[in-house]
Amino acid sequence: MTEIAVTGAAGRMGREVLAAAANREEIEVAFAVNRTSVDELISGVVVESSDNFAELLAEYEPNVVVDFTGPESARTYADACADVGVALVTGTTGFDDDGLDALETASESTAVLKASNFSRGVAALRLAVREATAALPDADIELTETHHNAKRDAPSGTAKTLLDDIEGVRDDLSDRVHGREGEAPRDDDEIGVHARRAGDIAGEHEVLLGGSNETLSLAHRAGDRSIFAEGALDAAEWLAGQEPGWYDFFEVIDDA
């Protein structure tokens, strides 16, 4: 049995994680917190104030905290996890360099697994994009991502991860151009990046590689946010009991 704590319990992903956990016999929710007050039960779980997070960690001693919140709150949760040696799985995006440094510092004291996306399909997309980028070394590359109208960070964390993958293969691409307007001829060293926000779209990512007389399009579309919650719970089960350190979702998939 893996005991988890869930942050941001009343948010889109917090609710998904609690709902997914309720259907897993091998996972038990020790407690859940939210920044603002919540009067309702969420998937049968009483939601506490995040102001008491450190005290709740010490009281319930969960194996893993599952976090989908914001950069500042995730950093606070990571610090608290490091203080008591509770592992952390976070799908929060939008970190600046200081925020990422804080997570890496926390990983010196406890196991931390950060992923911009917990979909196995996106993991497969990342591998395919790397292969395609290597196979088409002269292609122009454009990336488009689409999410719901309440998403705060742009481009998405998944888009940034895909861009890192591309630039890791093509060291001649160093300029991320976000949209175009007016006279904007394409430079050889650029990757076009386009972020769209509309409706309640769970997440869509497409990488377009264009060459002479041919184009290749690689895309992933999430039909429901539950796939991210299931992946995060897979990661939580895998991470429980791991030594302090920085871990990757590919490690979870490889061990499946």
mmCIF file of C-alpha atoms in Angstrom:
data_model
loop_
_atom_site.group_PDB
_atom_site.id
_atom_site.type_symbol
_atom_site.label_atom_id
_atom_site.label_comp_id
_atom_site.label_asym_id
_atom_site.label_seq_id
_atom_site.Cartn_x
_atom_site.Cartn_y
_atom_site.Cartn_z
ATOM 1 C CA MET A 1 0.000 0.000 0.000
ATOM 2 C CA THR A 2 1.306 3.439 -0.985
ATOM 3 C CA GLU A 3 -0.003 6.321 1.112
ATOM 4 C CA ILE A 4 -0.117 9.655 -0.680
ATOM 5 C CA ALA A 5 -0.915 13.255 0.130
ATOM 6 C CA VAL A 6 -2.479 15.415 -2.584
ATOM 7 C CA THR A 7 -1.941 19.162 -2.911
ATOM 8 C CA GLY A 8 -4.184 21.521 -4.839
ATOM 9 C CA ALA A 9 -7.023 19.114 -4.139
ATOM 10 C CA ALA A 10 -9.784 21.375 -5.474
ATOM 11 C CA GLY A 11 -7.981 22.179 -8.717
ATOM 12 C CA ARG A 12 -8.488 20.453 -12.045
ATOM 13 C CA MET A 13 -5.652 17.995 -11.570
ATOM 14 C CA GLY A 14 -6.055 17.631 -7.828
ATOM 15 C CA ARG A 15 -9.594 16.361 -8.341
ATOM 16 C CA GLU A 16 -8.409 14.003 -11.061
ATOM 17 C CA VAL A 17 -5.702 12.566 -8.814
ATOM 18 C CA LEU A 18 -8.155 12.000 -5.955
ATOM 19 C CA ALA A 19 -10.677 10.370 -8.278
ATOM 20 C CA ALA A 20 -8.030 8.076 -9.763
ATOM 21 C CA ALA A 21 -6.672 7.168 -6.328
ATOM 22 C CA ALA A 22 -10.174 6.207 -5.156
ATOM 23 C CA ASN A 23 -10.217 3.488 -7.826
ATOM 24 C CA ARG A 24 -6.834 2.003 -6.892
ATOM 25 C CA GLU A 25 -6.735 -0.593 -4.140
ATOM 26 C CA GLU A 26 -2.974 -0.228 -3.771
ATOM 27 C CA ILE A 27 -3.134 3.529 -3.049
ATOM 28 C CA GLU A 28 -4.564 5.259 0.003
ATOM 29 C CA VAL A 29 -4.953 9.017 0.396
ATOM 30 C CA ALA A 30 -3.509 10.009 3.770
ATOM 31 C CA PHE A 31 -4.685 13.610 3.443
ATOM 32 C CA ALA A 32 -5.350 16.340 0.887
ATOM 33 C CA VAL A 33 -4.798 20.089 1.071
ATOM 34 C CA ASN A 34 -5.912 23.149 -0.832
ATOM 35 C CA ARG A 35 -4.868 26.785 -0.637
ATOM 36 C CA THR A 36 -8.444 28.067 -0.397
ATOM 37 C CA SER A 37 -11.156 26.620 1.825
ATOM 38 C CA VAL A 38 -13.151 23.644 0.556
ATOM 39 C CA ASP A 39 -16.427 22.692 2.231
ATOM 40 C CA GLU A 40 -17.176 19.622 0.118
ATOM 41 C CA LEU A 41 -15.732 16.152 0.191
ATOM 42 C CA ILE A 42 -13.710 15.433 -2.934
ATOM 43 C CA SER A 43 -13.805 11.751 -3.891
ATOM 44 C CA GLY A 44 -14.647 10.995 -0.269
ATOM 45 C CA VAL A 45 -11.632 12.872 1.106
ATOM 46 C CA VAL A 46 -11.741 15.733 3.589
ATOM 47 C CA VAL A 47 -9.616 18.593 2.268
ATOM 48 C CA GLU A 48 -7.482 20.492 4.787
ATOM 49 C CA SER A 49 -5.925 23.952 4.563
ATOM 50 C CA SER A 50 -2.490 24.010 2.982
ATOM 51 C CA ASP A 51 -1.406 26.327 5.818
ATOM 52 C CA ASN A 52 -1.128 23.168 7.938
ATOM 53 C CA PHE A 53 0.799 21.171 5.330
ATOM 54 C CA ALA A 54 4.009 20.666 7.335
ATOM 55 C CA GLU A 55 2.063 19.596 10.427
ATOM 56 C CA LEU A 56 -0.050 17.175 8.392
ATOM 57 C CA LEU A 57 3.088 15.655 6.861
ATOM 58 C CA ALA A 58 4.495 15.017 10.318
ATOM 59 C CA GLU A 59 1.179 13.619 11.594
ATOM 60 C CA TYR A 60 0.231 11.280 8.742
ATOM 61 C CA GLU A 61 3.690 10.417 7.355
ATOM 62 C CA PRO A 62 2.612 9.637 3.773
ATOM 63 C CA ASN A 63 5.022 7.866 1.450
ATOM 64 C CA VAL A 64 4.650 10.392 -1.381
ATOM 65 C CA VAL A 65 3.149 13.819 -2.016
ATOM 66 C CA VAL A 66 1.498 14.284 -5.427
ATOM 67 C CA ASP A 67 1.521 17.921 -6.496
ATOM 68 C CA PHE A 68 -0.180 19.780 -9.336
ATOM 69 C CA THR A 69 -0.334 23.389 -8.172
ATOM 70 C CA GLY A 70 1.755 26.451 -9.032
ATOM 71 C CA PRO A 71 5.488 27.152 -8.970
ATOM 72 C CA GLU A 72 5.544 29.035 -5.660
ATOM 73 C CA SER A 73 3.327 26.625 -3.751
ATOM 74 C CA ALA A 74 5.104 23.595 -5.219
ATOM 75 C CA ARG A 75 8.402 25.031 -4.025
ATOM 76 C CA THR A 76 6.962 25.386 -0.505
ATOM 77 C CA TYR A 77 5.670 21.813 -0.575
ATOM 78 C CA ALA A 78 9.042 20.553 -1.804
ATOM 79 C CA ASP A 79 10.840 22.257 1.076
ATOM 80 C CA ALA A 80 8.447 20.683 3.579
ATOM 81 C CA CYS A 81 8.876 17.240 1.995
ATOM 82 C CA ALA A 82 12.652 17.580 2.170
ATOM 83 C CA ASP A 83 12.489 18.490 5.862
ATOM 84 C CA VAL A 84 10.795 15.194 6.776
ATOM 85 C CA GLY A 85 12.053 12.931 3.975
ATOM 86 C CA VAL A 86 8.733 12.434 2.163
ATOM 87 C CA ALA A 87 9.039 11.778 -1.573
ATOM 88 C CA LEU A 88 7.527 14.261 -4.024
ATOM 89 C CA VAL A 89 5.929 13.741 -7.426
ATOM 90 C CA THR A 90 5.161 17.040 -9.132
ATOM 91 C CA GLY A 91 3.564 17.839 -12.456
ATOM 92 C CA THR A 92 3.593 21.566 -11.771
ATOM 93 C CA THR A 93 4.984 23.664 -14.614
ATOM 94 C CA GLY A 94 6.087 27.266 -15.062
ATOM 95 C CA PHE A 95 9.107 27.150 -12.726
ATOM 96 C CA ASP A 96 11.802 29.783 -13.127
ATOM 97 C CA ASP A 97 15.466 28.894 -12.582
ATOM 98 C CA ASP A 98 15.256 29.594 -8.842
ATOM 99 C CA GLY A 99 12.254 27.310 -8.528
ATOM 100 C CA LEU A 100 13.990 24.472 -10.333
ATOM 101 C CA ASP A 101 17.070 24.983 -8.164
ATOM 102 C CA ALA A 102 14.855 24.677 -5.068
ATOM 103 C CA LEU A 103 13.431 21.375 -6.302
ATOM 104 C CA GLU A 104 16.910 20.052 -7.013
ATOM 105 C CA THR A 105 18.007 21.114 -3.527
ATOM 106 C CA ALA A 106 15.039 19.223 -2.080
ATOM 107 C CA SER A 107 16.119 16.138 -4.034
ATOM 108 C CA GLU A 108 19.305 16.043 -1.963
ATOM 109 C CA SER A 109 17.158 15.138 1.054
ATOM 110 C CA THR A 110 14.304 13.165 -0.492
ATOM 111 C CA ALA A 111 13.232 11.523 -3.740
ATOM 112 C CA VAL A 112 11.818 14.044 -6.242
ATOM 113 C CA LEU A 113 10.243 13.162 -9.567
ATOM 114 C CA LYS A 114 9.281 16.125 -11.736
ATOM 115 C CA ALA A 115 7.627 15.704 -15.117
ATOM 116 C CA SER A 116 6.001 18.242 -17.382
ATOM 117 C CA ASN A 117 3.620 15.505 -18.522
ATOM 118 C CA PHE A 118 2.641 12.121 -17.062
ATOM 119 C CA SER A 119 1.073 10.717 -20.224
ATOM 120 C CA ARG A 120 2.741 7.607 -21.613
ATOM 121 C CA GLY A 121 1.664 8.801 -25.055
ATOM 122 C CA VAL A 122 3.592 12.028 -24.595
ATOM 123 C CA ALA A 123 6.615 10.003 -23.483
ATOM 124 C CA ALA A 124 6.334 8.087 -26.770
ATOM 125 C CA LEU A 125 5.958 11.394 -28.640
ATOM 126 C CA ARG A 126 9.182 12.671 -27.077
ATOM 127 C CA LEU A 127 11.088 9.622 -28.275
ATOM 128 C CA ALA A 128 9.577 9.926 -31.766
ATOM 129 C CA VAL A 129 10.432 13.639 -31.960
ATOM 130 C CA ARG A 130 14.053 12.938 -31.062
ATOM 131 C CA GLU A 131 14.292 10.247 -33.738
ATOM 132 C CA ALA A 132 12.604 12.398 -36.378
ATOM 133 C CA THR A 133 14.740 15.425 -35.563
ATOM 134 C CA ALA A 134 17.889 13.334 -35.988
ATOM 135 C CA ALA A 135 16.633 11.747 -39.213
ATOM 136 C CA LEU A 136 15.723 15.124 -40.760
ATOM 137 C CA PRO A 137 18.695 17.333 -39.840
ATOM 138 C CA ASP A 138 17.802 20.096 -42.310
ATOM 139 C CA ALA A 139 14.078 20.350 -41.578
ATOM 140 C CA ASP A 140 12.372 23.519 -40.404
ATOM 141 C CA ILE A 141 10.632 22.780 -37.116
ATOM 142 C CA GLU A 142 7.495 24.345 -35.685
ATOM 143 C CA LEU A 143 5.762 23.422 -32.415
ATOM 144 C CA THR A 144 2.127 24.186 -31.606
ATOM 145 C CA GLU A 145 0.418 23.505 -28.278
ATOM 146 C CA THR A 146 -3.211 24.041 -27.267
ATOM 147 C CA HIS A 147 -4.712 24.046 -23.763
ATOM 148 C CA HIS A 148 -7.792 25.185 -21.859
ATOM 149 C CA ASN A 149 -8.458 28.878 -21.406
ATOM 150 C CA ALA A 150 -7.468 28.928 -17.717
ATOM 151 C CA LYS A 151 -3.920 27.617 -18.146
ATOM 152 C CA ARG A 152 -1.489 30.178 -16.768
ATOM 153 C CA ASP A 153 1.905 29.394 -18.277
ATOM 154 C CA ALA A 154 2.732 29.580 -21.964
ATOM 155 C CA PRO A 155 4.168 27.776 -23.709
ATOM 156 C CA SER A 156 3.219 24.677 -21.752
ATOM 157 C CA GLY A 157 5.727 22.701 -19.736
ATOM 158 C CA THR A 158 5.333 19.819 -22.159
ATOM 159 C CA ALA A 159 6.082 22.129 -25.084
ATOM 160 C CA LYS A 160 9.236 23.342 -23.355
ATOM 161 C CA THR A 161 10.301 19.751 -22.747
ATOM 162 C CA LEU A 162 9.778 18.925 -26.427
ATOM 163 C CA LEU A 163 11.815 21.994 -27.370
ATOM 164 C CA ASP A 164 14.612 20.835 -25.076
ATOM 165 C CA ASP A 165 14.474 17.415 -26.769
ATOM 166 C CA ILE A 166 14.737 19.005 -30.215
ATOM 167 C CA GLU A 167 17.590 21.298 -29.253
ATOM 168 C CA GLY A 168 19.376 18.372 -27.642
ATOM 169 C CA VAL A 169 19.529 16.732 -31.074
ATOM 170 C CA ARG A 170 19.908 19.846 -33.255
ATOM 171 C CA ASP A 171 22.550 22.131 -31.770
ATOM 172 C CA ASP A 172 22.081 24.470 -34.745
ATOM 173 C CA LEU A 173 18.641 25.458 -33.432
ATOM 174 C CA SER A 174 18.936 28.015 -30.650
ATOM 175 C CA ASP A 175 16.244 30.656 -31.232
ATOM 176 C CA ARG A 176 12.701 29.986 -30.007
ATOM 177 C CA VAL A 177 10.430 32.359 -31.930
ATOM 178 C CA HIS A 178 7.049 32.764 -30.267
ATOM 179 C CA GLY A 179 4.537 33.580 -32.967
ATOM 180 C CA ARG A 180 5.106 35.862 -35.918
ATOM 181 C CA GLU A 181 3.755 39.205 -37.013
ATOM 182 C CA GLY A 182 4.459 41.531 -39.919
ATOM 183 C CA GLU A 183 7.594 40.944 -41.967
ATOM 184 C CA ALA A 184 9.107 37.892 -40.297
ATOM 185 C CA PRO A 185 11.255 35.767 -42.584
ATOM 186 C CA ARG A 186 12.345 32.482 -41.050
ATOM 187 C CA ASP A 187 15.940 32.184 -39.823
ATOM 188 C CA ASP A 188 17.870 28.930 -40.095
ATOM 189 C CA ASP A 189 18.446 28.671 -36.347
ATOM 190 C CA GLU A 190 14.856 29.116 -35.171
ATOM 191 C CA ILE A 191 12.075 26.899 -33.907
ATOM 192 C CA GLY A 192 8.612 28.403 -34.243
ATOM 193 C CA VAL A 193 6.539 28.109 -31.067
ATOM 194 C CA HIS A 194 2.794 28.727 -30.969
ATOM 195 C CA ALA A 195 0.543 28.573 -27.889
ATOM 196 C CA ARG A 196 -3.254 28.515 -28.160
ATOM 197 C CA ARG A 197 -5.788 28.753 -25.327
ATOM 198 C CA ALA A 198 -9.441 27.818 -25.808
ATOM 199 C CA GLY A 199 -12.324 26.116 -24.048
ATOM 200 C CA ASP A 200 -11.576 23.132 -21.851
ATOM 201 C CA ILE A 201 -8.976 21.407 -24.050
ATOM 202 C CA ALA A 202 -6.938 19.005 -21.902
ATOM 203 C CA GLY A 203 -3.792 19.282 -24.007
ATOM 204 C CA GLU A 204 -2.604 19.019 -27.603
ATOM 205 C CA HIS A 205 0.975 19.119 -28.877
ATOM 206 C CA GLU A 206 2.167 18.945 -32.475
ATOM 207 C CA VAL A 207 5.689 19.078 -33.870
ATOM 208 C CA LEU A 208 5.892 19.856 -37.582
ATOM 209 C CA LEU A 209 9.094 19.108 -39.506
ATOM 210 C CA GLY A 210 9.200 20.607 -42.989
ATOM 211 C CA GLY A 211 11.767 19.848 -45.672
ATOM 212 C CA SER A 212 11.980 19.927 -49.443
ATOM 213 C CA ASN A 213 8.782 18.506 -50.901
ATOM 214 C CA GLU A 214 7.799 16.693 -47.706
ATOM 215 C CA THR A 215 6.511 17.369 -44.206
ATOM 216 C CA LEU A 216 6.238 15.184 -41.129
ATOM 217 C CA SER A 217 3.773 15.912 -38.339
ATOM 218 C CA LEU A 218 3.967 14.235 -34.925
ATOM 219 C CA ALA A 219 1.127 14.958 -32.523
ATOM 220 C CA HIS A 220 -0.466 13.913 -29.246
ATOM 221 C CA ARG A 221 -3.963 14.838 -28.097
ATOM 222 C CA ALA A 222 -5.173 14.153 -24.583
ATOM 223 C CA GLY A 223 -8.828 13.209 -24.496
ATOM 224 C CA ASP A 224 -9.139 13.507 -20.727
ATOM 225 C CA ARG A 225 -6.985 14.735 -17.834
ATOM 226 C CA SER A 226 -7.351 11.376 -16.115
ATOM 227 C CA ILE A 227 -4.393 10.065 -18.132
ATOM 228 C CA PHE A 228 -2.124 12.556 -16.362
ATOM 229 C CA ALA A 229 -3.494 11.576 -12.956
ATOM 230 C CA GLU A 230 -3.001 7.862 -13.645
ATOM 231 C CA GLY A 231 0.575 8.490 -14.744
ATOM 232 C CA ALA A 232 1.285 10.561 -11.643
ATOM 233 C CA LEU A 233 -0.025 7.751 -9.427
ATOM 234 C CA ASP A 234 2.139 5.258 -11.314
ATOM 235 C CA ALA A 235 5.067 7.552 -10.550
ATOM 236 C CA ALA A 236 4.075 7.825 -6.879
ATOM 237 C CA GLU A 237 3.963 4.052 -6.468
ATOM 238 C CA TRP A 238 7.350 3.718 -8.154
ATOM 239 C CA LEU A 239 8.944 6.548 -6.194
ATOM 240 C CA ALA A 240 7.865 5.334 -2.752
ATOM 241 C CA GLY A 241 10.916 3.975 -0.977
ATOM 242 C CA GLN A 242 13.452 5.321 -3.477
ATOM 243 C CA GLU A 243 16.635 6.944 -2.189
ATOM 244 C CA PRO A 244 16.928 10.745 -2.218
ATOM 245 C CA GLY A 245 17.631 11.999 -5.729
ATOM 246 C CA TRP A 246 16.218 13.449 -8.937
ATOM 247 C CA TYR A 247 14.088 11.045 -10.970
ATOM 248 C CA ASP A 248 12.453 11.007 -14.400
ATOM 249 C CA PHE A 249 9.127 9.622 -15.633
ATOM 250 C CA PHE A 250 10.988 7.531 -18.222
ATOM 251 C CA GLU A 251 12.414 5.537 -15.303
ATOM 252 C CA VAL A 252 8.862 4.685 -14.210
ATOM 253 C CA ILE A 253 7.953 3.556 -17.723
ATOM 254 C CA ASP A 254 11.127 1.537 -18.172
ATOM 255 C CA ASP A 255 10.427 -0.379 -14.946
ATOM 256 C CA ALA A 256 6.811 -1.157 -15.861
#
